[in-house]
Amino acid sequence: MALSGKIALVTGASRGIGRAISMRLAAMGAKVHVNYVAGAAAAEETVELIRGQGGVAEPCGFDVSDPAAVKDAVAGIIDADGRIDILVNNAGITRDGLMMKMKEEAWDAVLDTNLKGVFTCIREVMRPMMKARSGRIVNIGSVIGFTGNAGQVNYAAAKAGLVGLTRSVARELASRGITVNGVAPGYIDTDMTSGLPDGVKEAILAQIPMGGMGTAEDVAGAVAWLVGPDAGYVTGQFIHVNGGMYMG
Ligand code: NAP
């Protein structure tokens, strides 16, 4: 198995895309630390699904937007397992609304989770990865970070910021054998999109050449490739998984 013996941390892995990524990495042989913030029961379900398929996983609750909690959690994993080989920054939230009406709290919450949380998680894992002179980091962006979207200035800014962050850290860590890449999903069937009004869903689907929504497994497949043996010379890149919705 391609990831046999590897230790992975996947943030926001209790459900949706993070769960699918965790299950895929575990199926490839990695031990997966399944992060969540509020959904302890859902995270436990992810862990059980992984164990049910013969994999190894542990739940790992912490808030990615709380730097002290991130530091403690990463230190705990390193204490227990000796290292982190793979970090997937997947945790994300939306607080949508037109800019005219957007409260600062909605801006701060999205930036703190979707962008600062990624900065903090990478900062905590980079030192041990640098020591090991190897590591794989994958940041889950969004098509919205490339196109922008009315009603999502906070989300689009955070996801666009993630592109600059990814490329900059990729440059900083390349000489240490660490790759840093991103995956930018389009319109994927998860809790994040299930609440959108039918009219909005139809408008999005009309912009997708492949005509339908993607699945969490479609995104997990791209992550699996980036952390696997075939992507060792790939860094600073974003893979778009969007059915042709945006062609970067
Ligand atoms: P989701 O179903 O809403 O799941 C979000 C996950 O993030 C949950 O596991 C949640 O944990 C976790 N989370 C939220 N805030 C957190 C925090 N502060 N600390 C730790 N974990 C936190 O979302 P999804 O659709 O799978 O999205 C996953 C990623 O893909 C996000 O970065 C999202 O922006 C991106 N994305 C999604 C789509 C899409 O169409 N679905 C498109 C483009 C990009 P709890 O269960 O504990 O709340």
PDB file of C-alpha atoms and ligand atoms in Angstrom:
ATOM      1  CA  MET A   1       0.000   0.000   0.000  1.00  0.00           C
ATOM      2  CA  ALA A   2       1.391   3.361  -1.103  1.00  0.00           C
ATOM      3  CA  LEU A   3       1.006   5.102   2.278  1.00  0.00           C
ATOM      4  CA  SER A   4       1.913   2.198   4.533  1.00  0.00           C
ATOM      5  CA  GLY A   5       3.400   3.439   7.821  1.00  0.00           C
ATOM      6  CA  LYS A   6       2.544   7.108   7.107  1.00  0.00           C
ATOM      7  CA  ILE A   7       0.875   9.338   9.705  1.00  0.00           C
ATOM      8  CA  ALA A   8      -1.784  11.724   8.376  1.00  0.00           C
ATOM      9  CA  LEU A   9      -3.786  14.548   9.918  1.00  0.00           C
ATOM     10  CA  VAL A  10      -6.947  15.565   8.053  1.00  0.00           C
ATOM     11  CA  THR A  11      -8.750  18.620   9.399  1.00  0.00           C
ATOM     12  CA  GLY A  12     -12.539  18.782   9.213  1.00  0.00           C
ATOM     13  CA  ALA A  13     -12.744  15.032   8.712  1.00  0.00           C
ATOM     14  CA  SER A  14     -15.966  14.281  10.580  1.00  0.00           C
ATOM     15  CA  ARG A  15     -18.056  14.531   7.417  1.00  0.00           C
ATOM     16  CA  GLY A  16     -18.175  15.477   3.745  1.00  0.00           C
ATOM     17  CA  ILE A  17     -14.948  15.864   1.799  1.00  0.00           C
ATOM     18  CA  GLY A  18     -12.697  15.417   4.860  1.00  0.00           C
ATOM     19  CA  ARG A  19     -14.313  12.076   5.676  1.00  0.00           C
ATOM     20  CA  ALA A  20     -13.823  10.851   2.089  1.00  0.00           C
ATOM     21  CA  ILE A  21     -10.170  11.989   2.130  1.00  0.00           C
ATOM     22  CA  SER A  22      -9.570  10.229   5.457  1.00  0.00           C
ATOM     23  CA  MET A  23     -11.109   7.005   4.216  1.00  0.00           C
ATOM     24  CA  ARG A  24      -9.047   7.122   1.033  1.00  0.00           C
ATOM     25  CA  LEU A  25      -5.733   7.802   2.814  1.00  0.00           C
ATOM     26  CA  ALA A  26      -6.478   5.051   5.330  1.00  0.00           C
ATOM     27  CA  ALA A  27      -7.284   2.641   2.477  1.00  0.00           C
ATOM     28  CA  MET A  28      -3.836   3.486   1.077  1.00  0.00           C
ATOM     29  CA  GLY A  29      -2.277   2.402   4.398  1.00  0.00           C
ATOM     30  CA  ALA A  30      -1.909   5.652   6.369  1.00  0.00           C
ATOM     31  CA  LYS A  31      -2.906   6.032  10.009  1.00  0.00           C
ATOM     32  CA  VAL A  32      -5.335   8.960   9.971  1.00  0.00           C
ATOM     33  CA  HIS A  33      -6.013  11.485  12.725  1.00  0.00           C
ATOM     34  CA  VAL A  34      -9.601  12.535  12.105  1.00  0.00           C
ATOM     35  CA  ASN A  35     -10.072  16.150  13.174  1.00  0.00           C
ATOM     36  CA  TYR A  36     -13.409  17.767  14.015  1.00  0.00           C
ATOM     37  CA  VAL A  37     -14.560  20.750  16.097  1.00  0.00           C
ATOM     38  CA  ALA A  38     -18.158  20.083  17.164  1.00  0.00           C
ATOM     39  CA  GLY A  39     -19.094  16.791  15.515  1.00  0.00           C
ATOM     40  CA  ALA A  40     -17.518  14.283  17.899  1.00  0.00           C
ATOM     41  CA  ALA A  41     -20.103  11.608  17.057  1.00  0.00           C
ATOM     42  CA  ALA A  42     -19.654  12.130  13.313  1.00  0.00           C
ATOM     43  CA  ALA A  43     -15.851  11.961  13.701  1.00  0.00           C
ATOM     44  CA  GLU A  44     -16.247   8.706  15.635  1.00  0.00           C
ATOM     45  CA  GLU A  45     -18.355   7.444  12.715  1.00  0.00           C
ATOM     46  CA  THR A  46     -15.533   8.311  10.274  1.00  0.00           C
ATOM     47  CA  VAL A  47     -13.100   6.434  12.509  1.00  0.00           C
ATOM     48  CA  GLU A  48     -15.413   3.403  12.642  1.00  0.00           C
ATOM     49  CA  LEU A  49     -15.867   3.449   8.853  1.00  0.00           C
ATOM     50  CA  ILE A  50     -12.070   3.411   8.475  1.00  0.00           C
ATOM     51  CA  ARG A  51     -11.652   0.594  10.998  1.00  0.00           C
ATOM     52  CA  GLY A  52     -14.449  -1.274   9.215  1.00  0.00           C
ATOM     53  CA  GLN A  53     -12.428  -1.192   5.995  1.00  0.00           C
ATOM     54  CA  GLY A  54      -9.358  -2.510   7.865  1.00  0.00           C
ATOM     55  CA  GLY A  55      -7.649   0.857   8.374  1.00  0.00           C
ATOM     56  CA  VAL A  56      -6.219   2.712  11.357  1.00  0.00           C
ATOM     57  CA  ALA A  57      -7.648   6.013  12.640  1.00  0.00           C
ATOM     58  CA  GLU A  58      -8.110   8.096  15.764  1.00  0.00           C
ATOM     59  CA  PRO A  59     -10.482  10.997  16.420  1.00  0.00           C
ATOM     60  CA  CYS A  60      -8.732  14.285  17.120  1.00  0.00           C
ATOM     61  CA  GLY A  61     -10.909  17.179  18.276  1.00  0.00           C
ATOM     62  CA  PHE A  62      -9.607  20.728  18.039  1.00  0.00           C
ATOM     63  CA  ASP A  63     -10.630  24.071  16.558  1.00  0.00           C
ATOM     64  CA  VAL A  64      -8.335  24.996  13.665  1.00  0.00           C
ATOM     65  CA  SER A  65      -9.031  28.673  14.322  1.00  0.00           C
ATOM     66  CA  ASP A  66      -7.554  28.404  17.847  1.00  0.00           C
ATOM     67  CA  PRO A  67      -3.736  28.524  17.534  1.00  0.00           C
ATOM     68  CA  ALA A  68      -3.132  27.163  21.062  1.00  0.00           C
ATOM     69  CA  ALA A  69      -5.427  24.200  20.407  1.00  0.00           C
ATOM     70  CA  VAL A  70      -3.691  23.458  17.094  1.00  0.00           C
ATOM     71  CA  LYS A  71      -0.274  23.554  18.797  1.00  0.00           C
ATOM     72  CA  ASP A  72      -1.405  21.141  21.540  1.00  0.00           C
ATOM     73  CA  ALA A  73      -3.054  18.747  19.104  1.00  0.00           C
ATOM     74  CA  VAL A  74      -0.042  18.562  16.787  1.00  0.00           C
ATOM     75  CA  ALA A  75       2.283  18.084  19.768  1.00  0.00           C
ATOM     76  CA  GLY A  76       0.012  15.273  21.000  1.00  0.00           C
ATOM     77  CA  ILE A  77       0.161  13.456  17.652  1.00  0.00           C
ATOM     78  CA  ILE A  78       3.952  13.827  17.463  1.00  0.00           C
ATOM     79  CA  ASP A  79       4.246  12.517  21.050  1.00  0.00           C
ATOM     80  CA  ALA A  80       2.111   9.500  20.224  1.00  0.00           C
ATOM     81  CA  ASP A  81       3.239   8.672  16.680  1.00  0.00           C
ATOM     82  CA  GLY A  82       6.633  10.378  16.349  1.00  0.00           C
ATOM     83  CA  ARG A  83       5.770  12.464  13.277  1.00  0.00           C
ATOM     84  CA  ILE A  84       3.185  13.755  10.827  1.00  0.00           C
ATOM     85  CA  ASP A  85       3.927  12.816   7.219  1.00  0.00           C
ATOM     86  CA  ILE A  86       0.756  14.185   5.631  1.00  0.00           C
ATOM     87  CA  LEU A  87      -1.339  17.221   6.521  1.00  0.00           C
ATOM     88  CA  VAL A  88      -4.594  17.864   4.666  1.00  0.00           C
ATOM     89  CA  ASN A  89      -6.073  21.259   5.505  1.00  0.00           C
ATOM     90  CA  ASN A  90      -9.720  20.643   4.687  1.00  0.00           C
ATOM     91  CA  ALA A  91     -11.721  22.251   7.530  1.00  0.00           C
ATOM     92  CA  GLY A  92     -13.843  25.076   6.199  1.00  0.00           C
ATOM     93  CA  ILE A  93     -16.993  27.055   6.800  1.00  0.00           C
ATOM     94  CA  THR A  94     -19.228  29.506   4.962  1.00  0.00           C
ATOM     95  CA  ARG A  95     -21.014  32.573   6.351  1.00  0.00           C
ATOM     96  CA  ASP A  96     -22.598  33.879   3.163  1.00  0.00           C
ATOM     97  CA  GLY A  97     -24.212  37.268   2.609  1.00  0.00           C
ATOM     98  CA  LEU A  98     -23.897  40.246   0.330  1.00  0.00           C
ATOM     99  CA  MET A  99     -21.009  42.528   1.281  1.00  0.00           C
ATOM    100  CA  MET A 100     -23.444  45.386   1.899  1.00  0.00           C
ATOM    101  CA  LYS A 101     -24.897  43.431   4.826  1.00  0.00           C
ATOM    102  CA  MET A 102     -21.921  41.348   5.933  1.00  0.00           C
ATOM    103  CA  LYS A 103     -21.004  41.694   9.583  1.00  0.00           C
ATOM    104  CA  GLU A 104     -17.372  41.729  10.664  1.00  0.00           C
ATOM    105  CA  GLU A 105     -17.995  38.554  12.648  1.00  0.00           C
ATOM    106  CA  ALA A 106     -18.877  36.712   9.428  1.00  0.00           C
ATOM    107  CA  TRP A 107     -15.682  37.965   7.805  1.00  0.00           C
ATOM    108  CA  ASP A 108     -13.530  37.060  10.826  1.00  0.00           C
ATOM    109  CA  ALA A 109     -15.053  33.606  11.354  1.00  0.00           C
ATOM    110  CA  VAL A 110     -14.443  32.555   7.745  1.00  0.00           C
ATOM    111  CA  LEU A 111     -10.946  34.060   7.523  1.00  0.00           C
ATOM    112  CA  ASP A 112      -9.954  32.597  10.908  1.00  0.00           C
ATOM    113  CA  THR A 113     -11.069  29.081  10.003  1.00  0.00           C
ATOM    114  CA  ASN A 114     -10.409  28.860   6.266  1.00  0.00           C
ATOM    115  CA  LEU A 115      -7.150  30.826   6.037  1.00  0.00           C
ATOM    116  CA  LYS A 116      -5.546  31.478   9.430  1.00  0.00           C
ATOM    117  CA  GLY A 117      -6.365  27.905  10.479  1.00  0.00           C
ATOM    118  CA  VAL A 118      -4.351  26.623   7.523  1.00  0.00           C
ATOM    119  CA  PHE A 119      -1.443  28.946   8.368  1.00  0.00           C
ATOM    120  CA  THR A 120      -1.446  27.703  11.970  1.00  0.00           C
ATOM    121  CA  CYS A 121      -1.690  24.008  11.115  1.00  0.00           C
ATOM    122  CA  ILE A 122       1.161  24.274   8.602  1.00  0.00           C
ATOM    123  CA  ARG A 123       3.289  26.288  11.040  1.00  0.00           C
ATOM    124  CA  GLU A 124       2.943  23.563  13.666  1.00  0.00           C
ATOM    125  CA  VAL A 125       3.728  20.594  11.383  1.00  0.00           C
ATOM    126  CA  MET A 126       6.473  22.197   9.301  1.00  0.00           C
ATOM    127  CA  ARG A 127       9.274  21.958  11.853  1.00  0.00           C
ATOM    128  CA  PRO A 128       9.000  18.185  12.364  1.00  0.00           C
ATOM    129  CA  MET A 129       8.537  17.702   8.604  1.00  0.00           C
ATOM    130  CA  MET A 130      11.665  19.805   7.941  1.00  0.00           C
ATOM    131  CA  LYS A 131      13.603  17.664  10.411  1.00  0.00           C
ATOM    132  CA  ALA A 132      12.410  14.547   8.624  1.00  0.00           C
ATOM    133  CA  ARG A 133      13.225  16.179   5.266  1.00  0.00           C
ATOM    134  CA  SER A 134       9.943  14.928   3.867  1.00  0.00           C
ATOM    135  CA  GLY A 135       6.244  15.687   4.037  1.00  0.00           C
ATOM    136  CA  ARG A 136       3.123  16.309   1.992  1.00  0.00           C
ATOM    137  CA  ILE A 137       0.731  19.173   2.618  1.00  0.00           C
ATOM    138  CA  VAL A 138      -2.533  19.590   0.692  1.00  0.00           C
ATOM    139  CA  ASN A 139      -4.808  22.610   1.137  1.00  0.00           C
ATOM    140  CA  ILE A 140      -8.446  22.365   0.094  1.00  0.00           C
ATOM    141  CA  GLY A 141      -9.305  25.570  -1.725  1.00  0.00           C
ATOM    142  CA  SER A 142     -12.348  26.267  -3.863  1.00  0.00           C
ATOM    143  CA  VAL A 143     -13.339  27.254  -7.363  1.00  0.00           C
ATOM    144  CA  ILE A 144     -14.718  30.390  -5.675  1.00  0.00           C
ATOM    145  CA  GLY A 145     -11.150  31.435  -4.753  1.00  0.00           C
ATOM    146  CA  PHE A 146     -10.438  31.676  -8.497  1.00  0.00           C
ATOM    147  CA  THR A 147     -13.720  33.073  -9.837  1.00  0.00           C
ATOM    148  CA  GLY A 148     -15.135  35.077  -6.917  1.00  0.00           C
ATOM    149  CA  ASN A 149     -18.842  34.861  -6.107  1.00  0.00           C
ATOM    150  CA  ALA A 150     -21.482  37.399  -5.174  1.00  0.00           C
ATOM    151  CA  GLY A 151     -22.478  36.767  -1.561  1.00  0.00           C
ATOM    152  CA  GLN A 152     -19.177  35.140  -0.630  1.00  0.00           C
ATOM    153  CA  VAL A 153     -16.562  37.912  -0.308  1.00  0.00           C
ATOM    154  CA  ASN A 154     -15.274  36.388   2.924  1.00  0.00           C
ATOM    155  CA  TYR A 155     -15.088  32.837   1.573  1.00  0.00           C
ATOM    156  CA  ALA A 156     -13.620  33.905  -1.779  1.00  0.00           C
ATOM    157  CA  ALA A 157     -10.985  36.060  -0.058  1.00  0.00           C
ATOM    158  CA  ALA A 158      -9.974  33.216   2.252  1.00  0.00           C
ATOM    159  CA  LYS A 159      -9.780  30.668  -0.570  1.00  0.00           C
ATOM    160  CA  ALA A 160      -7.901  33.072  -2.871  1.00  0.00           C
ATOM    161  CA  GLY A 161      -5.517  33.783   0.021  1.00  0.00           C
ATOM    162  CA  LEU A 162      -4.939  30.063   0.278  1.00  0.00           C
ATOM    163  CA  VAL A 163      -3.519  30.053  -3.245  1.00  0.00           C
ATOM    164  CA  GLY A 164      -0.866  32.623  -2.327  1.00  0.00           C
ATOM    165  CA  LEU A 165      -0.158  30.859   0.947  1.00  0.00           C
ATOM    166  CA  THR A 166       0.220  27.481  -0.804  1.00  0.00           C
ATOM    167  CA  ARG A 167       2.610  28.793  -3.451  1.00  0.00           C
ATOM    168  CA  SER A 168       4.693  30.708  -0.894  1.00  0.00           C
ATOM    169  CA  VAL A 169       5.053  27.828   1.568  1.00  0.00           C
ATOM    170  CA  ALA A 170       5.755  25.495  -1.351  1.00  0.00           C
ATOM    171  CA  ARG A 171       8.737  27.699  -2.230  1.00  0.00           C
ATOM    172  CA  GLU A 172       9.910  27.831   1.407  1.00  0.00           C
ATOM    173  CA  LEU A 173       9.759  24.068   1.939  1.00  0.00           C
ATOM    174  CA  ALA A 174      10.729  22.647  -1.457  1.00  0.00           C
ATOM    175  CA  SER A 175      14.420  22.246  -0.615  1.00  0.00           C
ATOM    176  CA  ARG A 176      13.460  20.173   2.445  1.00  0.00           C
ATOM    177  CA  GLY A 177      11.642  17.548   0.406  1.00  0.00           C
ATOM    178  CA  ILE A 178       8.192  18.806   1.426  1.00  0.00           C
ATOM    179  CA  THR A 179       5.526  19.421  -1.214  1.00  0.00           C
ATOM    180  CA  VAL A 180       2.657  21.869  -0.681  1.00  0.00           C
ATOM    181  CA  ASN A 181      -0.260  21.753  -3.094  1.00  0.00           C
ATOM    182  CA  GLY A 182      -3.956  22.487  -3.264  1.00  0.00           C
ATOM    183  CA  VAL A 183      -7.144  20.943  -4.561  1.00  0.00           C
ATOM    184  CA  ALA A 184      -9.911  23.320  -5.622  1.00  0.00           C
ATOM    185  CA  PRO A 185     -13.294  21.594  -5.639  1.00  0.00           C
ATOM    186  CA  GLY A 186     -16.207  22.967  -7.639  1.00  0.00           C
ATOM    187  CA  TYR A 187     -19.756  22.144  -6.620  1.00  0.00           C
ATOM    188  CA  ILE A 188     -19.647  19.055  -4.409  1.00  0.00           C
ATOM    189  CA  ASP A 189     -22.529  17.210  -2.754  1.00  0.00           C
ATOM    190  CA  THR A 190     -21.976  17.699   1.027  1.00  0.00           C
ATOM    191  CA  ASP A 191     -23.651  19.408   4.017  1.00  0.00           C
ATOM    192  CA  MET A 192     -22.033  22.674   2.867  1.00  0.00           C
ATOM    193  CA  THR A 193     -24.069  22.734  -0.351  1.00  0.00           C
ATOM    194  CA  SER A 194     -27.188  20.778   0.669  1.00  0.00           C
ATOM    195  CA  GLY A 195     -28.896  23.846   2.140  1.00  0.00           C
ATOM    196  CA  LEU A 196     -28.623  26.030  -0.969  1.00  0.00           C
ATOM    197  CA  PRO A 197     -31.995  27.087  -2.420  1.00  0.00           C
ATOM    198  CA  ASP A 198     -33.107  25.130  -5.512  1.00  0.00           C
ATOM    199  CA  GLY A 199     -32.796  28.211  -7.746  1.00  0.00           C
ATOM    200  CA  VAL A 200     -29.168  28.735  -6.711  1.00  0.00           C
ATOM    201  CA  LYS A 201     -28.389  25.030  -7.258  1.00  0.00           C
ATOM    202  CA  GLU A 202     -29.880  25.172 -10.763  1.00  0.00           C
ATOM    203  CA  ALA A 203     -27.886  28.315 -11.598  1.00  0.00           C
ATOM    204  CA  ILE A 204     -24.646  26.642 -10.484  1.00  0.00           C
ATOM    205  CA  LEU A 205     -25.397  23.418 -12.379  1.00  0.00           C
ATOM    206  CA  ALA A 206     -25.991  25.450 -15.551  1.00  0.00           C
ATOM    207  CA  GLN A 207     -22.341  26.607 -15.348  1.00  0.00           C
ATOM    208  CA  ILE A 208     -20.915  23.078 -15.154  1.00  0.00           C
ATOM    209  CA  PRO A 209     -19.993  21.572 -18.536  1.00  0.00           C
ATOM    210  CA  MET A 210     -20.147  18.049 -17.080  1.00  0.00           C
ATOM    211  CA  GLY A 211     -23.663  18.843 -15.966  1.00  0.00           C
ATOM    212  CA  GLY A 212     -23.766  17.522 -12.404  1.00  0.00           C
ATOM    213  CA  MET A 213     -22.355  17.908  -8.909  1.00  0.00           C
ATOM    214  CA  GLY A 214     -19.100  16.262  -7.917  1.00  0.00           C
ATOM    215  CA  THR A 215     -18.714  13.854  -5.035  1.00  0.00           C
ATOM    216  CA  ALA A 216     -16.452  13.997  -1.983  1.00  0.00           C
ATOM    217  CA  GLU A 217     -14.718  10.924  -3.444  1.00  0.00           C
ATOM    218  CA  ASP A 218     -13.840  12.890  -6.604  1.00  0.00           C
ATOM    219  CA  VAL A 219     -11.950  15.361  -4.404  1.00  0.00           C
ATOM    220  CA  ALA A 220     -10.373  12.592  -2.310  1.00  0.00           C
ATOM    221  CA  GLY A 221      -8.953  11.029  -5.488  1.00  0.00           C
ATOM    222  CA  ALA A 222      -7.005  14.193  -6.314  1.00  0.00           C
ATOM    223  CA  VAL A 223      -5.683  14.435  -2.743  1.00  0.00           C
ATOM    224  CA  ALA A 224      -4.665  10.764  -2.844  1.00  0.00           C
ATOM    225  CA  TRP A 225      -2.605  11.396  -5.966  1.00  0.00           C
ATOM    226  CA  LEU A 226      -0.910  14.483  -4.478  1.00  0.00           C
ATOM    227  CA  VAL A 227       0.168  12.628  -1.309  1.00  0.00           C
ATOM    228  CA  GLY A 228       1.104   9.448  -3.175  1.00  0.00           C
ATOM    229  CA  PRO A 229       4.389   8.317  -4.743  1.00  0.00           C
ATOM    230  CA  ASP A 230       3.630   9.640  -8.245  1.00  0.00           C
ATOM    231  CA  ALA A 231       3.443  13.316  -7.203  1.00  0.00           C
ATOM    232  CA  GLY A 232       6.870  13.681  -5.572  1.00  0.00           C
ATOM    233  CA  TYR A 233       7.985  16.365  -8.060  1.00  0.00           C
ATOM    234  CA  VAL A 234       4.732  18.369  -7.928  1.00  0.00           C
ATOM    235  CA  THR A 235       4.611  21.424  -5.666  1.00  0.00           C
ATOM    236  CA  GLY A 236       2.852  24.785  -5.544  1.00  0.00           C
ATOM    237  CA  GLN A 237       0.012  23.538  -7.772  1.00  0.00           C
ATOM    238  CA  PHE A 238      -3.764  23.491  -7.559  1.00  0.00           C
ATOM    239  CA  ILE A 239      -5.767  20.643  -9.071  1.00  0.00           C
ATOM    240  CA  HIS A 240      -9.266  21.734 -10.101  1.00  0.00           C
ATOM    241  CA  VAL A 241     -11.972  19.136  -9.460  1.00  0.00           C
ATOM    242  CA  ASN A 242     -15.013  20.916 -10.840  1.00  0.00           C
ATOM    243  CA  GLY A 243     -16.503  19.222 -13.909  1.00  0.00           C
ATOM    244  CA  GLY A 244     -15.135  22.013 -16.086  1.00  0.00           C
ATOM    245  CA  MET A 245     -16.863  24.824 -14.157  1.00  0.00           C
ATOM    246  CA  TYR A 246     -13.608  26.802 -14.191  1.00  0.00           C
ATOM    247  CA  MET A 247     -10.593  25.994 -16.343  1.00  0.00           C
ATOM    248  CA  GLY A 248      -7.555  27.645 -14.781  1.00  0.00           C
TER     249      GLY A 248
HETATM  250  P1  NAP B   1     -18.852  20.262   5.423  1.00  0.00           P
HETATM  251  O1  NAP B   1     -19.572  19.048   4.954  1.00  0.00           O
HETATM  252  O2  NAP B   1     -19.624  21.447   5.895  1.00  0.00           O
HETATM  253  O3  NAP B   1     -17.800  19.815   6.545  1.00  0.00           O
HETATM  254  C1  NAP B   1     -16.963  20.775   7.141  1.00  0.00           C
HETATM  255  C2  NAP B   1     -15.961  20.087   8.016  1.00  0.00           C
HETATM  256  O4  NAP B   1     -15.098  21.095   8.584  1.00  0.00           O
HETATM  257  C3  NAP B   1     -16.591  19.360   9.182  1.00  0.00           C
HETATM  258  O5  NAP B   1     -15.846  18.185   9.426  1.00  0.00           O
HETATM  259  C4  NAP B   1     -16.421  20.346  10.340  1.00  0.00           C
HETATM  260  O6  NAP B   1     -16.323  19.723  11.620  1.00  0.00           O
HETATM  261  C5  NAP B   1     -15.061  20.947   9.987  1.00  0.00           C
HETATM  262  N1  NAP B   1     -14.808  22.230  10.643  1.00  0.00           N
HETATM  263  C6  NAP B   1     -15.487  23.403  10.499  1.00  0.00           C
HETATM  264  N2  NAP B   1     -14.926  24.357  11.263  1.00  0.00           N
HETATM  265  C7  NAP B   1     -13.883  23.791  11.911  1.00  0.00           C
HETATM  266  C8  NAP B   1     -12.931  24.243  12.838  1.00  0.00           C
HETATM  267  N3  NAP B   1     -12.933  25.521  13.273  1.00  0.00           N
HETATM  268  N4  NAP B   1     -11.991  23.387  13.311  1.00  0.00           N
HETATM  269  C9  NAP B   1     -11.982  22.094  12.889  1.00  0.00           C
HETATM  270  N5  NAP B   1     -12.869  21.584  11.990  1.00  0.00           N
HETATM  271  C10 NAP B   1     -13.805  22.428  11.516  1.00  0.00           C
HETATM  272  O7  NAP B   1     -17.901  20.832   4.251  1.00  0.00           O
HETATM  273  P2  NAP B   1     -17.335  20.141   2.930  1.00  0.00           P
HETATM  274  O8  NAP B   1     -18.254  20.481   1.831  1.00  0.00           O
HETATM  275  O9  NAP B   1     -16.928  18.740   3.179  1.00  0.00           O
HETATM  276  O10 NAP B   1     -16.047  21.071   2.714  1.00  0.00           O
HETATM  277  C11 NAP B   1     -14.735  20.674   3.041  1.00  0.00           C
HETATM  278  C12 NAP B   1     -13.762  21.659   2.432  1.00  0.00           C
HETATM  279  O11 NAP B   1     -13.957  21.731   1.026  1.00  0.00           O
HETATM  280  C13 NAP B   1     -13.929  23.092   2.950  1.00  0.00           C
HETATM  281  O12 NAP B   1     -12.661  23.715   3.077  1.00  0.00           O
HETATM  282  C14 NAP B   1     -14.732  23.755   1.845  1.00  0.00           C
HETATM  283  O13 NAP B   1     -14.523  25.145   1.818  1.00  0.00           O
HETATM  284  C15 NAP B   1     -14.172  23.066   0.629  1.00  0.00           C
HETATM  285  N6  NAP B   1     -15.056  23.127  -0.532  1.00  0.00           N
HETATM  286  C16 NAP B   1     -16.281  22.527  -0.533  1.00  0.00           C
HETATM  287  C17 NAP B   1     -17.076  22.612  -1.663  1.00  0.00           C
HETATM  288  C18 NAP B   1     -18.440  21.978  -1.765  1.00  0.00           C
HETATM  289  O14 NAP B   1     -19.109  22.189  -2.783  1.00  0.00           O
HETATM  290  N7  NAP B   1     -18.887  21.218  -0.790  1.00  0.00           N
HETATM  291  C19 NAP B   1     -16.627  23.319  -2.776  1.00  0.00           C
HETATM  292  C20 NAP B   1     -15.383  23.915  -2.745  1.00  0.00           C
HETATM  293  C21 NAP B   1     -14.600  23.805  -1.604  1.00  0.00           C
HETATM  294  P3  NAP B   1     -17.606  19.506  12.613  1.00  0.00           P
HETATM  295  O15 NAP B   1     -18.360  18.326  12.041  1.00  0.00           O
HETATM  296  O16 NAP B   1     -16.979  19.218  13.903  1.00  0.00           O
HETATM  297  O17 NAP B   1     -18.397  20.769  12.540  1.00  0.00           O
END
